mmCIF file of C-alpha atoms and ligand atoms in Angstrom:
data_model
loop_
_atom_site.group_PDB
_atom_site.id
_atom_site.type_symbol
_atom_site.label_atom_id
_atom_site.label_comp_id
_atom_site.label_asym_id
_atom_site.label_seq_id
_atom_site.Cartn_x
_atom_site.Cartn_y
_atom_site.Cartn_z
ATOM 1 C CA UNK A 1 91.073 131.603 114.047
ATOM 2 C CA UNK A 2 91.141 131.537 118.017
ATOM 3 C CA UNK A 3 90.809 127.962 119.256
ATOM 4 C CA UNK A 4 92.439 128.496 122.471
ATOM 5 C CA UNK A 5 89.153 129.823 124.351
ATOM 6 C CA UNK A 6 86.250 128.230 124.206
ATOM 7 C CA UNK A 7 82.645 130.248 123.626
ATOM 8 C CA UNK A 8 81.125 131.478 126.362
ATOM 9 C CA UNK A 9 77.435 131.525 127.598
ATOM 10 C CA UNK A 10 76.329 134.344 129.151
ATOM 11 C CA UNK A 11 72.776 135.528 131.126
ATOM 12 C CA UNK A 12 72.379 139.567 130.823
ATOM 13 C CA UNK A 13 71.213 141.230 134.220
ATOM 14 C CA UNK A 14 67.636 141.867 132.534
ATOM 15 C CA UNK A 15 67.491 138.062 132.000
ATOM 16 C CA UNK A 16 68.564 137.664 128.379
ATOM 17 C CA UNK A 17 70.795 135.159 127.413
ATOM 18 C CA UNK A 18 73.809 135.404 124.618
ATOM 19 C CA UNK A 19 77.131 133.428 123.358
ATOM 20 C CA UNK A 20 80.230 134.730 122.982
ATOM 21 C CA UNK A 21 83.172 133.354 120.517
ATOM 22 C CA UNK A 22 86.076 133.712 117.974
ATOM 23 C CA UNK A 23 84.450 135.495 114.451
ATOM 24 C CA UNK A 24 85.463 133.288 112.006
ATOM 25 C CA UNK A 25 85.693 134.409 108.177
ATOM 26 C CA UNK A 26 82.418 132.583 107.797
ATOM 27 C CA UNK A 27 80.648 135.321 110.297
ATOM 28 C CA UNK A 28 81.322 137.799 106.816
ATOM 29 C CA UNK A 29 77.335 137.513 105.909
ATOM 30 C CA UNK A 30 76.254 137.731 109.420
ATOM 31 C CA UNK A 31 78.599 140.628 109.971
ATOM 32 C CA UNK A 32 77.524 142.457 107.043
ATOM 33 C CA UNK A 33 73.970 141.626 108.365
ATOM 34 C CA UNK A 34 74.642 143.197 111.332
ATOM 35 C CA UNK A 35 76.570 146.297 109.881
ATOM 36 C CA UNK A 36 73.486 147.109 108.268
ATOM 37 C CA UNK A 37 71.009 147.133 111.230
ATOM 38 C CA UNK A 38 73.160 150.020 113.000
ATOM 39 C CA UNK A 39 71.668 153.193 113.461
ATOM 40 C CA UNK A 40 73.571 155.908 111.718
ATOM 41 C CA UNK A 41 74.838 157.331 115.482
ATOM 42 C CA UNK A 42 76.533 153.859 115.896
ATOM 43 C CA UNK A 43 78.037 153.823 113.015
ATOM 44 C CA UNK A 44 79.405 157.033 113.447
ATOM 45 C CA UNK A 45 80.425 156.432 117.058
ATOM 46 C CA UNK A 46 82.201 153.673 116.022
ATOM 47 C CA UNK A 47 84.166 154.660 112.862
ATOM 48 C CA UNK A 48 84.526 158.306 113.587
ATOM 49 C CA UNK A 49 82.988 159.005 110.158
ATOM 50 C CA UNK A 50 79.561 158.529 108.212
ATOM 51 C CA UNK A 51 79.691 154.927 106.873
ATOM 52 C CA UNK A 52 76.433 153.710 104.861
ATOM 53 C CA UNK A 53 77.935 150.562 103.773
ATOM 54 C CA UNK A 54 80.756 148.135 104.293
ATOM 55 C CA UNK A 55 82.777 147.867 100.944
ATOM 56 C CA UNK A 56 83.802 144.165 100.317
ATOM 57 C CA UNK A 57 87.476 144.952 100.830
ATOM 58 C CA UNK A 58 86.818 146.196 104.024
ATOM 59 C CA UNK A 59 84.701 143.593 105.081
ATOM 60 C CA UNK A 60 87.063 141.326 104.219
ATOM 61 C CA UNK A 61 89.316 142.918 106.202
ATOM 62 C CA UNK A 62 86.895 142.834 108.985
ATOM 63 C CA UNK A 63 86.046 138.630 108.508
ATOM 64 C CA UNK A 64 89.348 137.578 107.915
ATOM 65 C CA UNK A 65 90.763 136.899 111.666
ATOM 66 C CA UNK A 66 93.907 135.334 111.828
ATOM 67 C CA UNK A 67 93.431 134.796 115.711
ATOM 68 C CA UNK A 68 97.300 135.706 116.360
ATOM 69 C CA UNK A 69 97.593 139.600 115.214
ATOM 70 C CA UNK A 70 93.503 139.592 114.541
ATOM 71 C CA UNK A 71 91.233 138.954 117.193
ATOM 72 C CA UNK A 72 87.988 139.445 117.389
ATOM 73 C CA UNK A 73 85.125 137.792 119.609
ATOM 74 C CA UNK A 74 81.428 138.042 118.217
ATOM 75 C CA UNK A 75 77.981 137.796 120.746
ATOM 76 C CA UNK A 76 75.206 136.750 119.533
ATOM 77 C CA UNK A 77 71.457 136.205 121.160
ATOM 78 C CA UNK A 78 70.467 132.863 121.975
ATOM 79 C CA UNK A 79 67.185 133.555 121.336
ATOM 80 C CA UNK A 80 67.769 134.134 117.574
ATOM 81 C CA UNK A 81 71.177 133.566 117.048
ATOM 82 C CA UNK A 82 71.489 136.910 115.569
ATOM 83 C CA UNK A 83 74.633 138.825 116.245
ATOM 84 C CA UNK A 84 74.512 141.388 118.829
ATOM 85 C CA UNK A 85 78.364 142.718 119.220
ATOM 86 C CA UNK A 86 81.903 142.606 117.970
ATOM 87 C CA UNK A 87 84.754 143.778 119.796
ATOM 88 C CA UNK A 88 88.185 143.369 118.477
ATOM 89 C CA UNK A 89 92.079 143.527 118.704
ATOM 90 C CA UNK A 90 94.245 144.594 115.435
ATOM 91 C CA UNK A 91 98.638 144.120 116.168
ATOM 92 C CA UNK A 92 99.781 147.521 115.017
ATOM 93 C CA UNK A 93 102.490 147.247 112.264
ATOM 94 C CA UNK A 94 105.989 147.711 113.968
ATOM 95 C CA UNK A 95 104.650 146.977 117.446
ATOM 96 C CA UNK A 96 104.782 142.914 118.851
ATOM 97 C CA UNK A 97 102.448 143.989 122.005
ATOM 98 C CA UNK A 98 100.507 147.077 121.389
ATOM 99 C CA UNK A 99 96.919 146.378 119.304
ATOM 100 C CA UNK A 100 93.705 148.661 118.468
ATOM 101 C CA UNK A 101 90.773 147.828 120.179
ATOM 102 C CA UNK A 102 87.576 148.543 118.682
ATOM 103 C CA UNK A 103 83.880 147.827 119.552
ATOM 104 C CA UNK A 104 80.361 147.760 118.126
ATOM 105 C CA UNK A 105 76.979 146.662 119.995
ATOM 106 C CA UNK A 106 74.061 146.959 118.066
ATOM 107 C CA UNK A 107 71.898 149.416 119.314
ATOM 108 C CA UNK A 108 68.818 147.650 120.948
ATOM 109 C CA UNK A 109 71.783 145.710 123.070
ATOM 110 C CA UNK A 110 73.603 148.803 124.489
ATOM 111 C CA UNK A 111 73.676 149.548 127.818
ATOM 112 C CA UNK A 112 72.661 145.784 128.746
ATOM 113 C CA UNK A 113 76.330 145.034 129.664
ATOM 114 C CA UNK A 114 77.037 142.849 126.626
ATOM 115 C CA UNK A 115 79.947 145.697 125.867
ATOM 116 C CA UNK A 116 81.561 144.847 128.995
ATOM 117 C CA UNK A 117 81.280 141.020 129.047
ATOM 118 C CA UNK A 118 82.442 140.546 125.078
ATOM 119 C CA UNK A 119 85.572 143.222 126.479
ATOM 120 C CA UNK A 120 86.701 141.237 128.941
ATOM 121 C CA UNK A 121 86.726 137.826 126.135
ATOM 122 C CA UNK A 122 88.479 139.508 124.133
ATOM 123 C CA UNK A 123 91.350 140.824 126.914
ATOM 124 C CA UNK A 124 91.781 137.409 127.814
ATOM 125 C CA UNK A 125 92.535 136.611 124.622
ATOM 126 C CA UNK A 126 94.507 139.299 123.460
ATOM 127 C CA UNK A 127 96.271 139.004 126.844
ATOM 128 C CA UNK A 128 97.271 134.624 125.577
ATOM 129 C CA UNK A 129 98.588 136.355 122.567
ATOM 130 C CA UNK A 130 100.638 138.783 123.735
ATOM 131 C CA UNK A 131 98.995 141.854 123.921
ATOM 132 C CA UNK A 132 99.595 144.179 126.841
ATOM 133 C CA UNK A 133 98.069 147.732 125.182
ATOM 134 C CA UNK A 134 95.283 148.346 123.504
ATOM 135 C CA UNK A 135 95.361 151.556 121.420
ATOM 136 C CA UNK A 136 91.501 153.096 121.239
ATOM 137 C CA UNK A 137 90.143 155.974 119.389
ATOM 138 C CA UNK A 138 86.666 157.391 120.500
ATOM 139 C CA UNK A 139 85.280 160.383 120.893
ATOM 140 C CA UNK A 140 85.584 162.370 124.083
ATOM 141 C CA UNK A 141 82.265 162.074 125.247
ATOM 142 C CA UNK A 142 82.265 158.212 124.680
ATOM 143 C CA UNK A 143 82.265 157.576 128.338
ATOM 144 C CA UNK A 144 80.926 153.874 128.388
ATOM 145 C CA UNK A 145 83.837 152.512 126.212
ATOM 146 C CA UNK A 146 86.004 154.110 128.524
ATOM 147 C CA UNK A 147 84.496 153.031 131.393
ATOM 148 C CA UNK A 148 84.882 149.332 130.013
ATOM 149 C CA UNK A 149 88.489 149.377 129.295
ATOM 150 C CA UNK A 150 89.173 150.989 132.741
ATOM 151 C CA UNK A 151 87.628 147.850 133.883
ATOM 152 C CA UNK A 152 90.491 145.196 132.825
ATOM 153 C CA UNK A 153 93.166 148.083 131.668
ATOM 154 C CA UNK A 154 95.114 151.701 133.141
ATOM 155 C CA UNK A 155 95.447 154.778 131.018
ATOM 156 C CA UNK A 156 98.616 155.394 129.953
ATOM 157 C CA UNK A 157 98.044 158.289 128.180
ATOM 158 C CA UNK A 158 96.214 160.382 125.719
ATOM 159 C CA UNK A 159 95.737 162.987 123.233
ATOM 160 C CA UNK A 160 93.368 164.712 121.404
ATOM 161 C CA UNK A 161 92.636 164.205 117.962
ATOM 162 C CA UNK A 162 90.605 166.310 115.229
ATOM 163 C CA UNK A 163 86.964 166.316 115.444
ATOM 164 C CA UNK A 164 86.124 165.710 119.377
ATOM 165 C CA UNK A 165 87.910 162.585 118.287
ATOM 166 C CA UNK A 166 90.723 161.234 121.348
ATOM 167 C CA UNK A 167 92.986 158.383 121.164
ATOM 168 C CA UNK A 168 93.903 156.413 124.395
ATOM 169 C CA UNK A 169 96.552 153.998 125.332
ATOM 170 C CA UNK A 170 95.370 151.634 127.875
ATOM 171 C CA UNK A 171 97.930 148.984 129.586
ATOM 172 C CA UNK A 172 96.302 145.772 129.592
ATOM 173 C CA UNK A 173 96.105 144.161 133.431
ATOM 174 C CA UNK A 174 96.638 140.359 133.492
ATOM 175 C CA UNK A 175 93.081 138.977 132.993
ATOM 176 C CA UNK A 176 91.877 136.662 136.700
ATOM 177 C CA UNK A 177 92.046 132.799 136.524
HETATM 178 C C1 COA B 201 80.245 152.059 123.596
HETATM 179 C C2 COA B 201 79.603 150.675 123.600
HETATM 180 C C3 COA B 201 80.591 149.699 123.025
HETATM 181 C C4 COA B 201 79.311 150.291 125.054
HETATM 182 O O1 COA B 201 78.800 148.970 125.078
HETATM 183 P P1 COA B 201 77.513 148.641 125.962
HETATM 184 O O2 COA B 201 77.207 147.212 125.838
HETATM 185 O O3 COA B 201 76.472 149.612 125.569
HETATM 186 O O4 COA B 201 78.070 148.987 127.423
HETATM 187 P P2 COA B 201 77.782 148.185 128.772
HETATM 188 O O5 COA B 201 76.309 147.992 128.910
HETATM 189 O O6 COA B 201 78.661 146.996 128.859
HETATM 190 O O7 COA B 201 78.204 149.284 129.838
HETATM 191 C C5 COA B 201 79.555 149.454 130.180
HETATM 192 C C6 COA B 201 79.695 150.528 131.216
HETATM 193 O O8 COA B 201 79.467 151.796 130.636
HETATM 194 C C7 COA B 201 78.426 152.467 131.342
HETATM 195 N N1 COA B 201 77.605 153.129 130.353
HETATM 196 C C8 COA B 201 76.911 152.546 129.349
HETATM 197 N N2 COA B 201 76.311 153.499 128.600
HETATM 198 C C9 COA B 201 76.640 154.693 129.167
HETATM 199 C C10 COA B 201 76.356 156.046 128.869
HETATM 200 N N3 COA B 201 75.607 156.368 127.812
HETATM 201 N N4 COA B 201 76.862 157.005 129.660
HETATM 202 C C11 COA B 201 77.636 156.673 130.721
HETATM 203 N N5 COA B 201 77.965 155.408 131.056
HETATM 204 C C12 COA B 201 77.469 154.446 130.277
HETATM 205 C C13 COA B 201 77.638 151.386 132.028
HETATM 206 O O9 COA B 201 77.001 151.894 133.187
HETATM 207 C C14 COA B 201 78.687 150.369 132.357
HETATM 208 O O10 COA B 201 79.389 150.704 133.533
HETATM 209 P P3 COA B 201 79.067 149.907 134.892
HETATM 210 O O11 COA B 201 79.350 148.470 134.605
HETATM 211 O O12 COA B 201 80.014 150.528 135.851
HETATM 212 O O13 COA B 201 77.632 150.164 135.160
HETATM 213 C C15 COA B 201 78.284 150.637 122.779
HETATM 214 O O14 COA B 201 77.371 151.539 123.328
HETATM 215 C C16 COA B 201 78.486 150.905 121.300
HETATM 216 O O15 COA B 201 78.667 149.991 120.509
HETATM 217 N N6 COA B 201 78.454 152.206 120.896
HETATM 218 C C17 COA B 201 78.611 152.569 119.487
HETATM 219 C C18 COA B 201 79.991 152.220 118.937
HETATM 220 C C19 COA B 201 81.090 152.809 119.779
HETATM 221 O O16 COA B 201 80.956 153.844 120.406
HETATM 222 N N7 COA B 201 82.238 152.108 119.789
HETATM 223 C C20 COA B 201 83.395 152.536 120.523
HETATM 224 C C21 COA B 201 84.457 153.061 119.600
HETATM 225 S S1 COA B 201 85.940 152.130 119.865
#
């Protein structure tokens, strides 16, 4: 896992307040947990496919962080330390410094800002490790996400995909001290 950076606290604009840090393999319950409170247009959002359950091999996939060619960060609310977000960082195969980014806030949390905030942990992070692009698949009309990554990367380029589906390259921009 990512020991480098330490967890962050963090007080939303509508006053509530979260923690942000590494997922560690033993976030697999609590992931799983939260996997199951998303509303069918998150899940679908996110994965770009129907998805009523995580298989175990898959969330194994998903737990086991390596915090070199795996990152992810995880929020959760301080009020009761249930997880709120996940955003993460996957090395392609055959590529040293390009990654796919990929992001899930549950749904009574979007649009608060923690998408944003748990974005710009996991840049820095990514960034340390020697990540400069982030690969992300979303579809079209997903105009937070991009709105996010514009915020700490540049578009390189894009194309469309099948389904109202388009992948983006983003250049990562050195994160501020
Ligand atoms: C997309 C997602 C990650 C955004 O996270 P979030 O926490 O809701 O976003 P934030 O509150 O941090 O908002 C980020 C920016 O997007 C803008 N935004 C948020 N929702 C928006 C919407 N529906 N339409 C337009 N802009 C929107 C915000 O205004 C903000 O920009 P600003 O800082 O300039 O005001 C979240 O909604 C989500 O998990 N969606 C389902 C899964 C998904 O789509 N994943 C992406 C696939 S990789």
């Amino acid at each position: 896992m990512s020991d480098r950076l330490p967890a962050q606290e963090h007080v939303l604009e509508d006053g509530a307040s979260i923690r942000m840090r590494p997922l560690v393999p033993e976030d697999a319950r609590e992931l799983e947990r939260g996997f199951d409170q998303l509303s069918p247009q998150t899940r679908y959002r996110r994965f770009l496919h129907a998805f009523d359950h995580l298989k175990p091999a898959h969330l194994e996939y998903l737990s086991h962080i390596d915090g070199k060619r795996h990152l992810a960060w995880a929020a959760a609310d301080n009020a009761t330390d249930g997880g709120i977000a996940i955003a993460r960082s996957i090395q392609e195969k055959d590529s040293a410094d390009t990654s796919e980014y990929a992001i899930t806030v549950v749904d009574a949390w979007q649009g608060r800002g923690v998408g944003k905030l748990i974005t710009h942990a996991l840049h820095k992070d990514a960034w340390a490790n020697g990540v400069r692009f982030w690969r992300a698949t979303m579809f079209a009309d997903n105009i937070a996400v991009q709105a996010i990554l514009l915020t700490c990367c540049d578009e390189v380029s894009r194309h469309t995909e099948e389904g109202g589906a388009i992948e983006i390259l983003y250049r990562l921009r050195p994160p501020a001290e």
